[in-house]
Short mmCIF file of C-alpha atoms in Angstrom, two decimals:
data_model
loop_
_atom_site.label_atom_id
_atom_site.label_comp_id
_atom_site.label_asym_id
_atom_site.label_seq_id
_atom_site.Cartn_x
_atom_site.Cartn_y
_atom_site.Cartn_z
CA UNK W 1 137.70 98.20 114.80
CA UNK W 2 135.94 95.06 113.51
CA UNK W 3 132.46 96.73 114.28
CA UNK W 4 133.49 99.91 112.52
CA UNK W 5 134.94 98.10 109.36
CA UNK W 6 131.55 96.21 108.86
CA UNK W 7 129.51 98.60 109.91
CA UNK W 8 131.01 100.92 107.10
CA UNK W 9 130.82 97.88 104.37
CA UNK W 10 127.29 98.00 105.39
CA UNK W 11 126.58 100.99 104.48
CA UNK W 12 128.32 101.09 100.98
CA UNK W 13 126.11 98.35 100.29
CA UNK W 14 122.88 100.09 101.65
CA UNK W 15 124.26 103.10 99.47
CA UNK W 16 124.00 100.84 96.13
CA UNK W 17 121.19 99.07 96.65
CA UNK W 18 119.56 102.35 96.91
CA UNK W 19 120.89 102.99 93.35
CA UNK W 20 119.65 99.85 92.20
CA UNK W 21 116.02 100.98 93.70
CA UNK W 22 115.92 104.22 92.01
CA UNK W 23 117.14 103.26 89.10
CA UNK W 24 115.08 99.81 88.90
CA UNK W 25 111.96 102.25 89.44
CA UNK W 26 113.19 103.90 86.22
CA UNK W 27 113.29 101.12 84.39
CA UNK W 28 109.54 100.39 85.81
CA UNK W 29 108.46 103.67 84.53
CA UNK W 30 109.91 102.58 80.98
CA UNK W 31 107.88 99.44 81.09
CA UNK W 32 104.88 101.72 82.41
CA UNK W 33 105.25 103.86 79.10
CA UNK W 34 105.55 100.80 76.54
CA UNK W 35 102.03 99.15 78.55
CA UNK W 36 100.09 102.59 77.04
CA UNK W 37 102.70 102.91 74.07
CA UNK W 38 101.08 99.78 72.63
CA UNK W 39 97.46 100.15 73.93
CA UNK W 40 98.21 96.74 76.42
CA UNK W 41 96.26 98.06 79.42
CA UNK W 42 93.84 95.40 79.20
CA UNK W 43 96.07 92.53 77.73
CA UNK W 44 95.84 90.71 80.40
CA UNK W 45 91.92 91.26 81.78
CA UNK W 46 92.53 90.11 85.38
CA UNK W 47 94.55 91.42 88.55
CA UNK W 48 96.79 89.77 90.34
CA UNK W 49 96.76 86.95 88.32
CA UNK W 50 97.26 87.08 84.37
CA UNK W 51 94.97 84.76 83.15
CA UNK W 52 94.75 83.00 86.35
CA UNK W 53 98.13 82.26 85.87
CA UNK W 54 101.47 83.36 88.01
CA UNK W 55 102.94 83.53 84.47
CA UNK W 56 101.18 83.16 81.14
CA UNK W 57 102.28 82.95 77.66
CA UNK W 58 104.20 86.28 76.52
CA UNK W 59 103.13 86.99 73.63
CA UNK W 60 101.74 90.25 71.94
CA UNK W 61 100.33 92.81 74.49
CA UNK W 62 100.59 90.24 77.63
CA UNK W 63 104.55 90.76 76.77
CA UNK W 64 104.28 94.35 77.92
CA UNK W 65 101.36 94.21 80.44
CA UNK W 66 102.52 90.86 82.34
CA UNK W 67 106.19 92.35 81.86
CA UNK W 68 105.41 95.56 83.60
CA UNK W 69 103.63 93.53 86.24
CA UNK W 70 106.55 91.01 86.80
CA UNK W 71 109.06 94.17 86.88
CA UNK W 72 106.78 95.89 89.27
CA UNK W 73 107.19 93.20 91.50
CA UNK W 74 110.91 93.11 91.74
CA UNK W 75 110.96 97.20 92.20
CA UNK W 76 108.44 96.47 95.14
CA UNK W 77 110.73 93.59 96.42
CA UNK W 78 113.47 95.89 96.50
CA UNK W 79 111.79 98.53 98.29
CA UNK W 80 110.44 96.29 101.08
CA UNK W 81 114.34 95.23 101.56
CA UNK W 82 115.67 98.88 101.48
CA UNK W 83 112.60 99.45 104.25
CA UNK W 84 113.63 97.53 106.53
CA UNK W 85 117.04 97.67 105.82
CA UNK W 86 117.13 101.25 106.57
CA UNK W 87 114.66 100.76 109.46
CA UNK W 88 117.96 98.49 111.00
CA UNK W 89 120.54 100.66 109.86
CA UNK W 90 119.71 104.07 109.78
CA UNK W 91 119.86 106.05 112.96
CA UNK W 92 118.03 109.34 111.18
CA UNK W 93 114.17 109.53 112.02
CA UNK W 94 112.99 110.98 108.78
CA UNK W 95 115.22 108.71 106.68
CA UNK W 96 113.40 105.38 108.41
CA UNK W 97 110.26 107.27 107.79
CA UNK W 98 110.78 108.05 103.94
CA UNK W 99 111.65 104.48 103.62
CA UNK W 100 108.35 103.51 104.77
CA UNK W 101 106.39 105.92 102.76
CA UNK W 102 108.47 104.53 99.69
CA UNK W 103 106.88 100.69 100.64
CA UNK W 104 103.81 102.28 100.99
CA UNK W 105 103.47 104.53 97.67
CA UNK W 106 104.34 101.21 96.23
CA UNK W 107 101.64 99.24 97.57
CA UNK W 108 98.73 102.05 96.88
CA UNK W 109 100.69 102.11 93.20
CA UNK W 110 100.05 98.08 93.14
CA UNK W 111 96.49 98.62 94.01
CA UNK W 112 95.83 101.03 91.48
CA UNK W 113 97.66 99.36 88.80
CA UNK W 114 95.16 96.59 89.60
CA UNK W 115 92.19 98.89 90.01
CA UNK W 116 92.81 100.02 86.58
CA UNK W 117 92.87 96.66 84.90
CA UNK W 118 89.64 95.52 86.97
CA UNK W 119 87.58 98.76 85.99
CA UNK W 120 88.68 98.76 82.56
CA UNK W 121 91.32 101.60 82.15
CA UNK W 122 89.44 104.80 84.22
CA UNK W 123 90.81 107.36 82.76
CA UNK W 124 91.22 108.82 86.57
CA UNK W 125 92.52 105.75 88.33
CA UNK W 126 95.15 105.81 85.17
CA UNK W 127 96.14 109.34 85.04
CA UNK W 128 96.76 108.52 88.96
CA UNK W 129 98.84 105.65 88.69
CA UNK W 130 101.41 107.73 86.16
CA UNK W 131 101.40 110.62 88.92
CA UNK W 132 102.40 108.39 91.91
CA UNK W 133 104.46 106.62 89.44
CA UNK W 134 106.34 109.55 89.15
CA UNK W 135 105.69 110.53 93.52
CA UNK W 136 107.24 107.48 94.17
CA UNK W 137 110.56 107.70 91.73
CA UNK W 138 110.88 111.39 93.58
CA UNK W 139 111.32 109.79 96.93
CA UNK W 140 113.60 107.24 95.70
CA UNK W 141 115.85 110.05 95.00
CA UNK W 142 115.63 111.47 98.35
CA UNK W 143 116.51 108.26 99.27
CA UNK W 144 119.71 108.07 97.52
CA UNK W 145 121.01 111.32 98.16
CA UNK W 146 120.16 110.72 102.09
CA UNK W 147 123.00 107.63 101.12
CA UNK W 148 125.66 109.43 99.37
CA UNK W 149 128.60 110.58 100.42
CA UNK W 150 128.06 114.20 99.35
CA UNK W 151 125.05 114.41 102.19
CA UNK W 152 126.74 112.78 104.72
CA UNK W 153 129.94 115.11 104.38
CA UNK W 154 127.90 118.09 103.25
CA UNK W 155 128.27 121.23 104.96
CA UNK W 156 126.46 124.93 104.54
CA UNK W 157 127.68 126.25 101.74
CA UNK W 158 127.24 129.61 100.03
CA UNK W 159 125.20 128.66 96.62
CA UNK W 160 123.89 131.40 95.37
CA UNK W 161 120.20 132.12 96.33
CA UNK W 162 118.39 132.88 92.89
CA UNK W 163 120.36 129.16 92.07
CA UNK W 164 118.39 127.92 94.69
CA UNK W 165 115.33 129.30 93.75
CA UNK W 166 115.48 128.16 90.52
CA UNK W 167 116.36 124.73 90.99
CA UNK W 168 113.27 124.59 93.44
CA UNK W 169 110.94 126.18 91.02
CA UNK W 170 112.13 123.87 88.07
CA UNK W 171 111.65 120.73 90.14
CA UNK W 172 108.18 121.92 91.02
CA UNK W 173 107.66 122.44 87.35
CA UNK W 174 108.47 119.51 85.79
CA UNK W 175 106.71 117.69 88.57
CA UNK W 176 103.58 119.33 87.32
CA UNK W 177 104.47 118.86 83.80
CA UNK W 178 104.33 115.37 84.40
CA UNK W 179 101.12 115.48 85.69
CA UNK W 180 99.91 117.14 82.81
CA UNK W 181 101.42 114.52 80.33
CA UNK W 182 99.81 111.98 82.23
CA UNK W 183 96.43 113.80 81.66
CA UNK W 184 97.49 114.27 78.20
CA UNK W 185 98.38 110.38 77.70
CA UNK W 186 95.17 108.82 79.17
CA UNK W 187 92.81 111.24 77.40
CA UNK W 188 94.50 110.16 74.38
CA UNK W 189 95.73 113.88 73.15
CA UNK W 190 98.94 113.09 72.23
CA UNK W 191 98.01 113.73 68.78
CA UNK W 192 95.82 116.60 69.17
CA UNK W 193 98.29 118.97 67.95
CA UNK W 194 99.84 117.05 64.73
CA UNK W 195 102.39 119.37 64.20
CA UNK W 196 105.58 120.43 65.72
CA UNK W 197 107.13 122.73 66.15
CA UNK W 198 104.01 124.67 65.39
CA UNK W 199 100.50 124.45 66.44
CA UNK W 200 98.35 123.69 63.27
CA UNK W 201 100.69 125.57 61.12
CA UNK W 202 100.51 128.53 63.71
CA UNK W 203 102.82 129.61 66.85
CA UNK W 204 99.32 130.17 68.89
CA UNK W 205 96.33 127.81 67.49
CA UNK W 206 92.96 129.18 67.26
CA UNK W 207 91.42 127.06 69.49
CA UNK W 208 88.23 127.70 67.12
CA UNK W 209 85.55 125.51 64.98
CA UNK W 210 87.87 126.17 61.87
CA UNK W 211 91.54 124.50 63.58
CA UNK W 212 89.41 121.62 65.39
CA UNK W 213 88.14 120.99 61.63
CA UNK W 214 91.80 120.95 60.39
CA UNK W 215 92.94 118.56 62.90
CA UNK W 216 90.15 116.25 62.62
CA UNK W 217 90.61 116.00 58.91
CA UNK W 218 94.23 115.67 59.31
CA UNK W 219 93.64 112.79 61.19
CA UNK W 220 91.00 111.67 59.88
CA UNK W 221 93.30 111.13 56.22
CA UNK W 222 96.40 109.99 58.15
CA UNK W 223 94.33 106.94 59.43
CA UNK W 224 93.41 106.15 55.92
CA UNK W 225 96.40 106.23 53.98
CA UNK W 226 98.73 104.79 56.91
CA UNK W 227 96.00 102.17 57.89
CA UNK W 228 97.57 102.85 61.34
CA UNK W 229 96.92 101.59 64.83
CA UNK W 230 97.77 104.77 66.80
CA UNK W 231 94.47 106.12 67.83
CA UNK W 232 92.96 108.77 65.67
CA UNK W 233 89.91 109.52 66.57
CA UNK W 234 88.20 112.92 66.27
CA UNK W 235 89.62 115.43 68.93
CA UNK W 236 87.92 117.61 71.14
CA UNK W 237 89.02 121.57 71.43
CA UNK W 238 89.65 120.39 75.76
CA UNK W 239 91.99 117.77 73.70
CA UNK W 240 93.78 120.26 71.84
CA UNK W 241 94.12 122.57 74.88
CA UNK W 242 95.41 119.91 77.22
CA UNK W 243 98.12 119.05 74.47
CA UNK W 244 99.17 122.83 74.01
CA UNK W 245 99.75 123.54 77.82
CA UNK W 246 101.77 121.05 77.77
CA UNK W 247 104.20 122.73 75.10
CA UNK W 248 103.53 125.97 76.96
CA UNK W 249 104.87 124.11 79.94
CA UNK W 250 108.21 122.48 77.60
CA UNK W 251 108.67 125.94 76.51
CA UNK W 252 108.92 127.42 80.60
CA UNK W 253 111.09 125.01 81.41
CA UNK W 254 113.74 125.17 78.48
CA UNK W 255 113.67 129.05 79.55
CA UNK W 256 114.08 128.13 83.28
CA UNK W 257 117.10 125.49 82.57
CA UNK W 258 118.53 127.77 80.33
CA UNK W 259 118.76 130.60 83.00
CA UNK W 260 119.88 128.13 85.87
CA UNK W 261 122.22 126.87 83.49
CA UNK W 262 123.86 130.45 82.76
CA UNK W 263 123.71 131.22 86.76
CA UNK W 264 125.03 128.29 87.86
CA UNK W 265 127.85 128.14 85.22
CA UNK W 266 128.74 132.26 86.57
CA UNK W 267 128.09 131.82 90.21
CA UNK W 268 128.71 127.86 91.25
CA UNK W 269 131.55 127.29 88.38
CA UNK W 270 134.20 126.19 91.62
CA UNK W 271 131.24 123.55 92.47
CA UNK W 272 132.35 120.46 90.00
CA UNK W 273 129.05 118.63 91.45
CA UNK W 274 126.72 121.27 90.51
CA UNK W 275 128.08 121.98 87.26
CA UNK W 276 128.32 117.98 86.89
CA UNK W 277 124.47 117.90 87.30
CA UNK W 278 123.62 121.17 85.55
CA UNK W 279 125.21 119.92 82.59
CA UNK W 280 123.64 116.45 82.91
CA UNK W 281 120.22 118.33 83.33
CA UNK W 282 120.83 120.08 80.13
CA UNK W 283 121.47 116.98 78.52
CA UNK W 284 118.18 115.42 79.39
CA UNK W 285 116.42 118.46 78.17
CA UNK W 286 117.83 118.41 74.77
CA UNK W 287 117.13 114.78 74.50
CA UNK W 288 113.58 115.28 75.85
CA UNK W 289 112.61 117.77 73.56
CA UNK W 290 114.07 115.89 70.35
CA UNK W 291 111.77 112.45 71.67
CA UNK W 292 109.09 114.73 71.50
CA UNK W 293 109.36 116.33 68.76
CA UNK W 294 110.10 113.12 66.99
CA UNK W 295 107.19 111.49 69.37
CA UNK W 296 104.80 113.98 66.93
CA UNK W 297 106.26 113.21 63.97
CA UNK W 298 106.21 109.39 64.02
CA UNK W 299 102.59 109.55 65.50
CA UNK W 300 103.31 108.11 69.03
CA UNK W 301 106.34 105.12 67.59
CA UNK W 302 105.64 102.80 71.27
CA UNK W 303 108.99 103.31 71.95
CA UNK W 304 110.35 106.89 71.24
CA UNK W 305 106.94 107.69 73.30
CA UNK W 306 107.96 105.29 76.15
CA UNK W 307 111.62 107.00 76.04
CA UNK W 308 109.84 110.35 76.24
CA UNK W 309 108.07 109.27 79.09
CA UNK W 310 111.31 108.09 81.14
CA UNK W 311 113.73 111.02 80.30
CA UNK W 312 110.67 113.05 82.12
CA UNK W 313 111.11 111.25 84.44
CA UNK W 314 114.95 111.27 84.92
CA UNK W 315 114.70 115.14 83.93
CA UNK W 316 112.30 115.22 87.06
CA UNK W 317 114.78 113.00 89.33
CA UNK W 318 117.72 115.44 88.13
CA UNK W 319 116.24 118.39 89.03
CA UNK W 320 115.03 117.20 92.76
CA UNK W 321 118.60 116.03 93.15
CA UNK W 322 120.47 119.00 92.10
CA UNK W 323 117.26 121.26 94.19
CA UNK W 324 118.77 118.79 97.42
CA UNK W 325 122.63 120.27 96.28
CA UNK W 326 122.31 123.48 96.43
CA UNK W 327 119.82 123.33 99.41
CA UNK W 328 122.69 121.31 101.79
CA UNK W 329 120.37 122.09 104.76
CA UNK W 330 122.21 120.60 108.07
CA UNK W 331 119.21 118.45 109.59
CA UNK W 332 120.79 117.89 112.44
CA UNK W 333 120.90 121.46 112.90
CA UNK W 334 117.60 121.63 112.44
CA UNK W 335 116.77 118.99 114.59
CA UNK W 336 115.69 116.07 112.20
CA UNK W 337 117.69 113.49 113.24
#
């Protein structure tokens, strides 16, 4: 009985710490944001060191690059601990496994954290980073939900399959869409559109000599009369592009949450859990459009960018974990423990 009792204490606390992983992660990608928010890549010149020193002076961009760096450390900390703690614990294969490839994304994303400091901000070694940034916070959720209570008491159940489907597609969606803001961040095209909700004044820009002209002037005046530090540099039409597939992409998925929403509200409404997370996805939606919107129209503000930048990536986390609700596939069944 003794075993039992502390073997079940045991694993509410590997359950938590878990939490505290995934969640710390979140936080990391916060910290992430503020580092390009405020142009502070190369605060701190050298790698691991900041300024040959385990902890240097925090003030102006060191704050946010030596900050990200110290809360990077913790997050990998805790995800050498859940490792091996799972590695003890856990008597599922693929859940030791996933551990492992969670302490080693977070290694490679140490490395090219440093890699991008050392070669002065590559705009392919950055865009990188954000994606396994992301890679990594997506199998931190897996993680979790291979924890909670809901898998481990899960059973087959009868979701509807164009629920399913959706959920799937939307996760793969906004995993791309992330990739794309990435681009969109480290080839500075935030900007590139300066309106919102409309494209240079249209629903559809041009994508022609005359709306590159526009924009470029636009920004060209903004810089003078603000005197501002957000970088406004002539745009390219690629620019432009990269920055309007990116609302194309915010437009898809609005229409795909708002049709999983409807579904799952008509065909899971006796599911409180799935409603629970449908209605928290909607929430992050809402909020994720407003940041950007208001991301546009306070020309990149550090921190309504850097909260953009998380709520994609909790928008991202909901949607893999409600995907891994209505997909309660029986591994044992399927011979994965």
């Amino acid at each position: 009985m003794n075993n039992f009792n502390t073997s079940k204490l045991s694993n509410v606390w590997l359950r938590r710490f878990s939490k505290l992983t995934c969640f710390s992660t979140l936080f990391l990608i916060f910290a992430g944001g503020l580092v390009t928010s405020t142009n502070s890549g190369l605060a701190v010149p050298d790698w691991p060191l900041s300024y040959g020193m385990v902890f240097p002076p925090m003030v102006g961009g060191v704050f946010y690059e030596h900050g990200h760096r110290m809360i990077a450390s913790a997050v990998g900390f805790f995800v050498l601990v859940l490792a091996f703690w799972l590695a003890k614990s856990e008597s599922r294969t693929w859940v030791k496994k996933l551990g492992f490839a969670a302490l080693g994304a977070v290694i490679l994303q140490g490395i090219l954290g440093g890699i991008t400091v050392l070669f002065l901000l590559p705009t392919a070694i950055s865009v990188s980073h954000g994606i396994l940034a992301q890679t990594f916070f997506l199998i931190t959720i897996f993680l979790v939900y291979s924890q909670s209570k809901e898998r481990e008491f899960r059973t087959e159940n009868e979701t509807n399959l164009l629920v399913k489907k959706l959920a799937l597609t939307l996760t793969v969606l906004v995993y791309f869409q992330l990739i794309i803001a990435a681009i969109m961040r480290h080839t500075h095209s935030g900007l590139a559109i300066p309106d919102f909700p409309l494209s240079n004044g249209n629903i559809f820009p041009a994508f022609d000599e005359a709306m590159l002209t526009s924009i470029n002037n636009w920004r060209l005046q903004t810089s003078l009369s603000l005197n501002t530090t957000v970088n406004l540099e002539p745009v390219t039409t690629g620019q432009v592009v990269i920055n309007f597939i990116h609302r194309f992409m915010a437009l898809l998925i609005t229409l795909i949450v708002g049709f999983l929403s409807f579904k799952a509200f008509k065909l899971c409404s006796q599911n409180k859990k799935i409603i629970r997370s449908v209605v928290i996805l909607d929430c992050l939606l809402i909020l994720q459009i407003t940041l950007g919107a208001f991301t546009v129209w306070l020309l990149k503000h550090p921190f309504v960018t850097s909260f953009h930048v998380v709520t994609g990536a909790a928008l991202l986390g909901m949607s893999a974990f409600l995907t891994l609700q209505v997909f309660p596939l029986s591994f044992k069944k399927r011979n994965f423990q």
